[in-house]
Amino acid sequence: LKVRAICEDHADIENVLVLAFEGVRVPWTDFYFDDSDLFRCHAQLQRATVSIPVAICGIVKQVKPIKGRAGDFVALELMRPTRIPHGDATVREVACASVWSPDLNAFDEYQPGQRVIAFGMWTAKDPANVQNHRAGSTIKTFRNFDLKLWPVTRSQVCRAE
């Protein structure tokens, strides 16, 4: 959080700061992503040849239990930025970042509207199209860009305020 604050106050530091993970050098802008930059984060994770941890900062949309085939989970979902792909107003692209845990109490301290940072080995799925069944809507398809994190420890998620 301290490094983030320094980078926010001094853009020149952000431009030269480089982190190293197991010999891989990563500029700050390719390590730390806020919720307005989730599409770039997704693209970077998809094309990466070496997996590195990244930090995503966003606002909690909801914390919800999930019934899974192999057991129950809890998901902390961040607010989902959207965009309209060039030339197709019937499609809405949605960046969906969520943090998952089999510990059903893992995210009890977080409430909708809180800003959090989640750090770790995020994964990015190929974009998936979901049809919009709402009658009369001009949006026919949602294209979801899923980003998912399964933290190893609770300390990988913290409040950003």
Coordinates of N, CA and C in Angstrom, one line a residue:
L1 N 0.8 -1.2 0.0 CA 0.0 0.0 0.0 C 0.9 1.3 0.0
K2 N 2.0 1.2 0.7 CA 2.9 2.3 0.7 C 3.5 2.6 -0.7
V3 N 3.9 1.6 -1.4 CA 4.5 1.8 -2.7 C 3.4 2.3 -3.6
R4 N 2.2 1.8 -3.5 CA 1.1 2.4 -4.4 C 0.9 3.8 -4.1
A5 N 0.9 4.2 -2.8 CA 0.7 5.7 -2.5 C 1.8 6.5 -3.1
I6 N 3.0 6.0 -3.0 CA 4.2 6.8 -3.5 C 4.0 6.9 -5.0
C7 N 3.6 5.9 -5.7 CA 3.5 5.9 -7.2 C 2.3 6.8 -7.6
E8 N 1.3 6.9 -6.8 CA 0.2 7.8 -7.1 C 0.6 9.2 -6.9
D9 N 1.5 9.5 -6.0 CA 1.9 10.9 -5.7 C 3.0 11.3 -6.6
H10 N 3.8 10.4 -7.2 CA 5.0 10.7 -8.0 C 5.0 9.8 -9.3
A11 N 4.4 10.3 -10.3 CA 4.3 9.5 -11.6 C 5.6 9.2 -12.1
D12 N 6.7 10.0 -11.9 CA 8.0 9.7 -12.4 C 8.5 8.4 -11.7
I13 N 8.2 8.2 -10.5 CA 8.6 6.9 -9.8 C 7.9 5.7 -10.4
E14 N 6.6 5.9 -10.7 CA 5.8 4.8 -11.3 C 6.4 4.4 -12.6
N15 N 7.0 5.4 -13.4 CA 7.5 5.1 -14.7 C 8.8 4.3 -14.7
V16 N 9.6 4.4 -13.5 CA 10.9 3.7 -13.5 C 10.9 2.5 -12.5
L17 N 9.9 2.4 -11.7 CA 9.9 1.3 -10.7 C 9.7 0.0 -11.5
V18 N 10.6 -1.0 -11.2 CA 10.6 -2.3 -11.7 C 10.7 -3.3 -10.6
L19 N 9.8 -4.3 -10.6 CA 9.8 -5.4 -9.6 C 10.4 -6.6 -10.3
A20 N 10.9 -7.5 -9.4 CA 11.5 -8.7 -9.9 C 10.9 -9.9 -9.2
F21 N 10.4 -10.9 -10.0 CA 9.8 -12.1 -9.5 C 10.6 -13.3 -10.2
E22 N 11.3 -14.0 -9.4 CA 12.1 -15.2 -9.9 C 12.8 -14.9 -11.2
G23 N 13.5 -13.7 -11.2 CA 14.3 -13.4 -12.4 C 13.6 -12.6 -13.5
V24 N 12.3 -12.5 -13.4 CA 11.5 -11.8 -14.3 C 11.3 -10.3 -13.9
R25 N 11.7 -9.4 -14.7 CA 11.6 -8.0 -14.3 C 10.2 -7.4 -14.9
V26 N 9.5 -6.8 -14.0 CA 8.1 -6.4 -14.3 C 8.0 -4.9 -13.9
P27 N 7.6 -4.0 -14.9 CA 7.4 -2.6 -14.5 C 6.1 -2.5 -13.7
W28 N 6.1 -1.5 -12.8 CA 4.9 -1.3 -11.9 C 3.6 -1.3 -12.7
T29 N 3.6 -0.7 -13.9 CA 2.3 -0.6 -14.6 C 1.8 -2.0 -15.1
D30 N 2.7 -3.0 -15.1 CA 2.3 -4.4 -15.5 C 2.1 -5.3 -14.3
F31 N 2.3 -4.7 -13.1 CA 2.1 -5.4 -11.8 C 0.8 -5.0 -11.1
Y32 N 0.6 -3.7 -11.1 CA -0.5 -3.1 -10.3 C -1.6 -2.6 -11.3
F33 N -2.8 -3.1 -11.1 CA -4.0 -2.7 -11.9 C -5.1 -2.2 -11.1
D34 N -5.7 -1.1 -11.4 CA -6.9 -0.7 -10.7 C -8.1 -1.1 -11.6
D35 N -9.3 -0.9 -11.0 CA -10.5 -1.5 -11.7 C -10.7 -0.9 -13.1
S36 N -10.2 0.3 -13.4 CA -10.4 0.9 -14.7 C -9.4 0.2 -15.7
D37 N -8.5 -0.6 -15.3 CA -7.5 -1.2 -16.2 C -7.6 -2.7 -16.3
L38 N -8.8 -3.3 -15.9 CA -8.9 -4.7 -15.8 C -8.8 -5.4 -17.2
F39 N -9.2 -4.7 -18.3 CA -9.1 -5.3 -19.6 C -7.7 -5.5 -20.0
R40 N -6.9 -4.5 -19.7 CA -5.4 -4.6 -20.0 C -4.8 -5.7 -19.2
C41 N -5.2 -5.8 -17.9 CA -4.7 -6.9 -17.0 C -5.0 -8.3 -17.6
H42 N -6.3 -8.4 -18.1 CA -6.7 -9.7 -18.7 C -5.8 -10.0 -19.9
A43 N -5.7 -9.0 -20.7 CA -4.9 -9.3 -22.0 C -3.4 -9.6 -21.6
Q44 N -2.8 -9.0 -20.6 CA -1.5 -9.3 -20.2 C -1.4 -10.7 -19.7
L45 N -2.3 -11.1 -18.8 CA -2.3 -12.4 -18.3 C -2.5 -13.5 -19.3
Q46 N -3.3 -13.2 -20.3 CA -3.5 -14.2 -21.4 C -2.3 -14.4 -22.3
R47 N -1.5 -13.3 -22.5 CA -0.4 -13.5 -23.4 C 0.9 -13.7 -22.7
A48 N 0.9 -13.8 -21.4 CA 2.2 -14.0 -20.6 C 2.7 -15.4 -20.9
T49 N 4.1 -15.4 -21.1 CA 4.7 -16.7 -21.2 C 5.3 -17.2 -19.9
V50 N 5.4 -16.3 -18.9 CA 5.8 -16.7 -17.6 C 4.7 -16.1 -16.6
S51 N 4.3 -17.0 -15.7 CA 3.3 -16.5 -14.7 C 4.0 -15.7 -13.6
I52 N 3.4 -14.5 -13.3 CA 3.9 -13.7 -12.2 C 2.7 -13.2 -11.4
P53 N 2.9 -12.9 -10.2 CA 1.8 -12.4 -9.4 C 1.5 -10.9 -9.8
V54 N 0.2 -10.6 -9.7 CA -0.2 -9.2 -10.0 C -1.1 -8.7 -8.8
A55 N -1.3 -7.4 -8.7 CA -2.1 -6.9 -7.7 C -3.3 -6.1 -8.4
I56 N -4.5 -6.4 -8.0 CA -5.7 -5.7 -8.6 C -6.4 -5.0 -7.4
C57 N -6.6 -3.7 -7.7 CA -7.3 -2.9 -6.7 C -8.7 -2.6 -7.3
G58 N -9.8 -2.8 -6.5 CA -11.1 -2.6 -7.0 C -12.1 -2.4 -5.8
I59 N -13.3 -2.2 -6.2 CA -14.4 -2.0 -5.2 C -15.2 -3.2 -5.1
V60 N -15.5 -3.7 -3.9 CA -16.3 -4.9 -3.7 C -17.7 -4.7 -4.2
K61 N -18.1 -5.5 -5.1 CA -19.5 -5.5 -5.6 C -20.3 -6.4 -4.6
Q62 N -19.9 -7.6 -4.3 CA -20.6 -8.5 -3.4 C -19.7 -9.6 -3.0
V63 N -20.0 -10.2 -1.8 CA -19.4 -11.4 -1.4 C -20.5 -12.4 -1.3
K64 N -20.4 -13.5 -2.1 CA -21.5 -14.5 -2.1 C -21.0 -15.9 -2.0
P65 N -21.8 -16.7 -1.4 CA -21.5 -18.2 -1.4 C -21.8 -18.8 -2.7
I66 N -21.0 -19.8 -3.1 CA -21.2 -20.5 -4.3 C -21.3 -22.0 -4.0
K67 N -22.3 -22.7 -4.5 CA -22.5 -24.1 -4.4 C -21.7 -24.8 -5.6
G68 N -20.7 -25.5 -5.2 CA -19.9 -26.2 -6.3 C -20.1 -27.7 -6.3
R69 N -19.7 -28.3 -7.4 CA -19.8 -29.8 -7.5 C -18.9 -30.5 -6.4
A70 N -17.8 -29.8 -6.2 CA -16.8 -30.4 -5.2 C -16.9 -29.8 -3.8
G71 N -17.9 -29.0 -3.6 CA -18.0 -28.4 -2.3 C -18.4 -26.9 -2.4
D72 N -18.6 -26.3 -1.3 CA -19.0 -24.9 -1.3 C -17.8 -23.9 -1.2
F73 N -18.0 -22.8 -1.8 CA -17.0 -21.7 -1.9 C -17.6 -20.4 -1.5
V74 N -16.7 -19.4 -1.4 CA -17.2 -18.0 -1.3 C -16.4 -17.2 -2.3
A75 N -17.1 -16.3 -2.9 CA -16.5 -15.4 -3.9 C -16.6 -14.0 -3.6
L76 N -15.5 -13.2 -3.6 CA -15.6 -11.8 -3.4 C -15.5 -11.2 -4.9
E77 N -16.6 -10.6 -5.3 CA -16.6 -10.1 -6.7 C -16.4 -8.6 -6.6
L78 N -15.5 -8.1 -7.6 CA -15.3 -6.7 -7.7 C -16.2 -6.1 -8.7
M79 N -16.4 -4.7 -8.6 CA -17.3 -4.0 -9.5 C -16.7 -4.3 -10.9
R80 N -17.6 -4.4 -11.9 CA -17.3 -4.8 -13.2 C -17.3 -3.7 -14.3
P81 N -16.1 -3.2 -14.7 CA -16.1 -2.2 -15.7 C -16.6 -2.8 -17.0
T82 N -17.2 -2.0 -17.9 CA -17.7 -2.4 -19.2 C -17.1 -1.5 -20.3
R83 N -17.2 -2.1 -21.5 CA -16.9 -1.3 -22.6 C -17.6 -1.8 -23.8
I84 N -17.8 -1.0 -24.8 CA -18.4 -1.4 -26.1 C -17.3 -1.6 -27.1
P85 N -17.3 -2.9 -27.7 CA -16.3 -3.1 -28.7 C -16.5 -2.2 -29.9
H86 N -15.4 -1.9 -30.5 CA -15.5 -1.0 -31.7 C -16.4 -1.6 -32.8
G87 N -17.4 -0.8 -33.1 CA -18.3 -1.2 -34.2 C -19.5 -2.1 -33.9
D88 N -19.7 -2.5 -32.6 CA -20.8 -3.4 -32.3 C -21.5 -3.0 -31.0
A89 N -22.4 -2.1 -31.1 CA -23.1 -1.6 -29.9 C -24.1 -2.7 -29.3
T90 N -24.2 -3.8 -29.9 CA -25.1 -4.9 -29.4 C -24.3 -5.7 -28.4
V91 N -23.0 -5.5 -28.3 CA -22.2 -6.3 -27.4 C -21.7 -5.4 -26.3
R92 N -21.7 -5.9 -25.0 CA -21.1 -5.2 -23.9 C -20.0 -6.2 -23.4
E93 N -18.7 -5.7 -23.4 CA -17.6 -6.4 -22.8 C -17.5 -6.1 -21.3
V94 N -17.4 -7.1 -20.5 CA -17.4 -6.9 -19.0 C -16.1 -7.6 -18.4
A95 N -15.4 -6.8 -17.6 CA -14.2 -7.4 -16.9 C -14.7 -7.9 -15.6
C96 N -14.6 -9.2 -15.3 CA -15.1 -9.8 -14.1 C -14.0 -10.3 -13.2
A97 N -13.6 -9.6 -12.2 CA -12.5 -10.0 -11.3 C -13.2 -10.5 -10.0
S98 N -12.7 -11.7 -9.6 CA -13.2 -12.3 -8.4 C -12.2 -13.1 -7.7
V99 N -12.3 -13.1 -6.3 CA -11.4 -13.8 -5.5 C -12.2 -14.9 -4.8
W100 N -11.7 -16.2 -4.9 CA -12.4 -17.3 -4.4 C -11.7 -18.0 -3.3
S101 N -12.5 -18.7 -2.4 CA -11.9 -19.4 -1.3 C -12.9 -20.5 -0.9
P102 N -12.3 -21.7 -0.4 CA -13.2 -22.7 0.1 C -13.5 -22.4 1.6
D103 N -12.8 -21.4 2.2 CA -13.1 -21.0 3.6 C -14.3 -20.0 3.5
L104 N -15.5 -20.5 3.9 CA -16.7 -19.7 3.7 C -16.7 -18.4 4.5
N105 N -15.8 -18.2 5.5 CA -15.6 -17.0 6.3 C -14.5 -16.1 5.8
A106 N -13.8 -16.5 4.8 CA -12.6 -15.8 4.3 C -12.8 -14.3 4.1
F107 N -14.0 -13.9 3.6 CA -14.2 -12.5 3.2 C -15.2 -11.8 4.1
D108 N -15.5 -12.3 5.3 CA -16.5 -11.8 6.2 C -16.3 -10.3 6.5
E109 N -15.0 -9.9 6.5 CA -14.7 -8.5 6.9 C -15.0 -7.5 5.8
Y110 N -15.3 -7.9 4.6 CA -15.4 -7.0 3.4 C -16.9 -6.8 3.1
Q111 N -17.2 -5.5 2.8 CA -18.6 -5.1 2.5 C -18.6 -4.5 1.1
P112 N -19.8 -4.6 0.4 CA -19.9 -3.9 -0.8 C -19.6 -2.4 -0.7
G113 N -18.8 -1.9 -1.7 CA -18.4 -0.5 -1.6 C -17.0 -0.3 -1.1
Q114 N -16.5 -1.2 -0.4 CA -15.1 -1.1 0.1 C -14.1 -1.3 -1.0
R115 N -13.0 -0.5 -1.0 CA -11.9 -0.7 -1.9 C -10.9 -1.7 -1.3
V116 N -10.6 -2.7 -2.1 CA -9.6 -3.7 -1.7 C -8.5 -3.9 -2.7
I117 N -7.4 -4.5 -2.3 CA -6.3 -4.9 -3.2 C -6.2 -6.4 -3.0
A118 N -6.1 -7.2 -4.1 CA -5.9 -8.6 -4.0 C -4.7 -8.9 -4.9
F119 N -3.7 -9.6 -4.2 CA -2.4 -9.9 -4.8 C -2.2 -11.4 -4.9
G120 N -1.7 -11.8 -6.1 CA -1.4 -13.2 -6.2 C -1.3 -13.6 -7.6
M121 N -1.5 -15.0 -7.8 CA -1.4 -15.6 -9.2 C -2.8 -15.6 -9.8
W122 N -3.2 -14.5 -10.4 CA -4.5 -14.4 -11.0 C -4.4 -15.2 -12.3
T123 N -5.6 -15.7 -12.7 CA -5.7 -16.4 -13.9 C -6.8 -15.7 -14.8
A124 N -6.6 -15.8 -16.1 CA -7.5 -15.1 -17.0 C -8.0 -16.2 -18.0
K125 N -9.3 -16.4 -18.0 CA -10.0 -17.3 -19.0 C -10.1 -16.6 -20.3
D126 N -10.3 -17.4 -21.4 CA -10.7 -16.8 -22.7 C -12.0 -16.1 -22.5
P127 N -12.3 -15.0 -23.2 CA -13.6 -14.3 -23.1 C -14.7 -15.3 -23.5
A128 N -15.8 -15.2 -22.8 CA -17.0 -16.0 -23.0 C -18.2 -15.2 -23.3
N129 N -18.9 -15.5 -24.3 CA -20.1 -14.8 -24.7 C -21.3 -15.4 -23.9
V130 N -22.2 -14.5 -23.4 CA -23.4 -14.9 -22.7 C -24.5 -14.1 -23.3
Q131 N -25.5 -14.7 -23.8 CA -26.7 -14.0 -24.4 C -27.5 -13.3 -23.3
N132 N -27.9 -12.1 -23.7 CA -28.8 -11.3 -22.8 C -30.2 -11.6 -23.2
H133 N -31.0 -12.1 -22.3 CA -32.3 -12.6 -22.5 C -33.4 -11.5 -22.1
R134 N -32.9 -10.3 -21.7 CA -33.8 -9.2 -21.3 C -34.5 -8.7 -22.6
A135 N -35.8 -8.8 -22.6 CA -36.6 -8.4 -23.7 C -36.4 -6.8 -23.9
G136 N -36.3 -6.4 -25.2 CA -36.2 -5.0 -25.5 C -34.8 -4.4 -25.3
S137 N -33.9 -5.1 -24.8 CA -32.6 -4.5 -24.6 C -31.8 -4.4 -25.9
T138 N -31.1 -3.3 -26.0 CA -30.2 -3.2 -27.2 C -29.0 -4.0 -27.1
I139 N -28.6 -4.4 -25.9 CA -27.5 -5.3 -25.7 C -27.9 -6.7 -25.9
K140 N -27.4 -7.4 -26.8 CA -27.7 -8.8 -27.1 C -26.8 -9.8 -26.5
T141 N -25.5 -9.4 -26.3 CA -24.5 -10.3 -25.8 C -23.6 -9.6 -24.8
F142 N -23.3 -10.3 -23.7 CA -22.2 -9.9 -22.8 C -21.0 -10.7 -23.1
R143 N -19.9 -10.1 -23.3 CA -18.6 -10.9 -23.5 C -17.8 -10.7 -22.2
N144 N -17.7 -11.8 -21.4 CA -17.1 -11.7 -20.1 C -15.6 -12.1 -20.1
F145 N -14.8 -11.2 -19.6 CA -13.4 -11.4 -19.5 C -13.1 -11.7 -18.0
D146 N -13.1 -13.0 -17.7 CA -12.9 -13.5 -16.3 C -11.5 -13.4 -15.8
L147 N -11.3 -12.9 -14.6 CA -10.1 -12.9 -13.9 C -10.4 -13.5 -12.5
K148 N -9.6 -14.5 -12.1 CA -9.9 -15.2 -10.9 C -8.6 -15.4 -10.1
L149 N -8.8 -15.3 -8.8 CA -7.7 -15.5 -7.8 C -8.1 -16.5 -6.7
W150 N -7.3 -17.5 -6.5 CA -7.5 -18.4 -5.3 C -6.3 -18.1 -4.4
P151 N -6.5 -17.2 -3.4 CA -5.4 -16.9 -2.5 C -5.0 -18.1 -1.6
V152 N -3.7 -18.1 -1.3 CA -3.2 -19.1 -0.4 C -3.4 -18.7 1.1
T153 N -3.2 -17.4 1.3 CA -3.4 -16.9 2.7 C -4.4 -15.7 2.6
R154 N -5.0 -15.4 3.7 CA -5.9 -14.2 3.8 C -5.2 -12.9 3.6
S155 N -4.0 -12.8 3.9 CA -3.2 -11.6 3.7 C -3.1 -11.2 2.3
Q156 N -3.4 -12.0 1.3 CA -3.4 -11.6 -0.1 C -4.5 -10.7 -0.5
V157 N -5.5 -10.5 0.4 CA -6.5 -9.5 0.2 C -6.6 -8.6 1.4
C158 N -6.6 -7.3 1.1 CA -6.7 -6.3 2.2 C -7.4 -5.1 1.7
R159 N -7.9 -4.3 2.7 CA -8.5 -3.0 2.4 C -7.5 -2.1 1.8
A160 N -7.9 -1.3 0.9 CA -7.0 -0.3 0.2 C -7.1 1.1 0.9
E161 N -8.0 1.3 1.8 CA -8.1 2.6 2.4 C -7.3 2.8 3.6

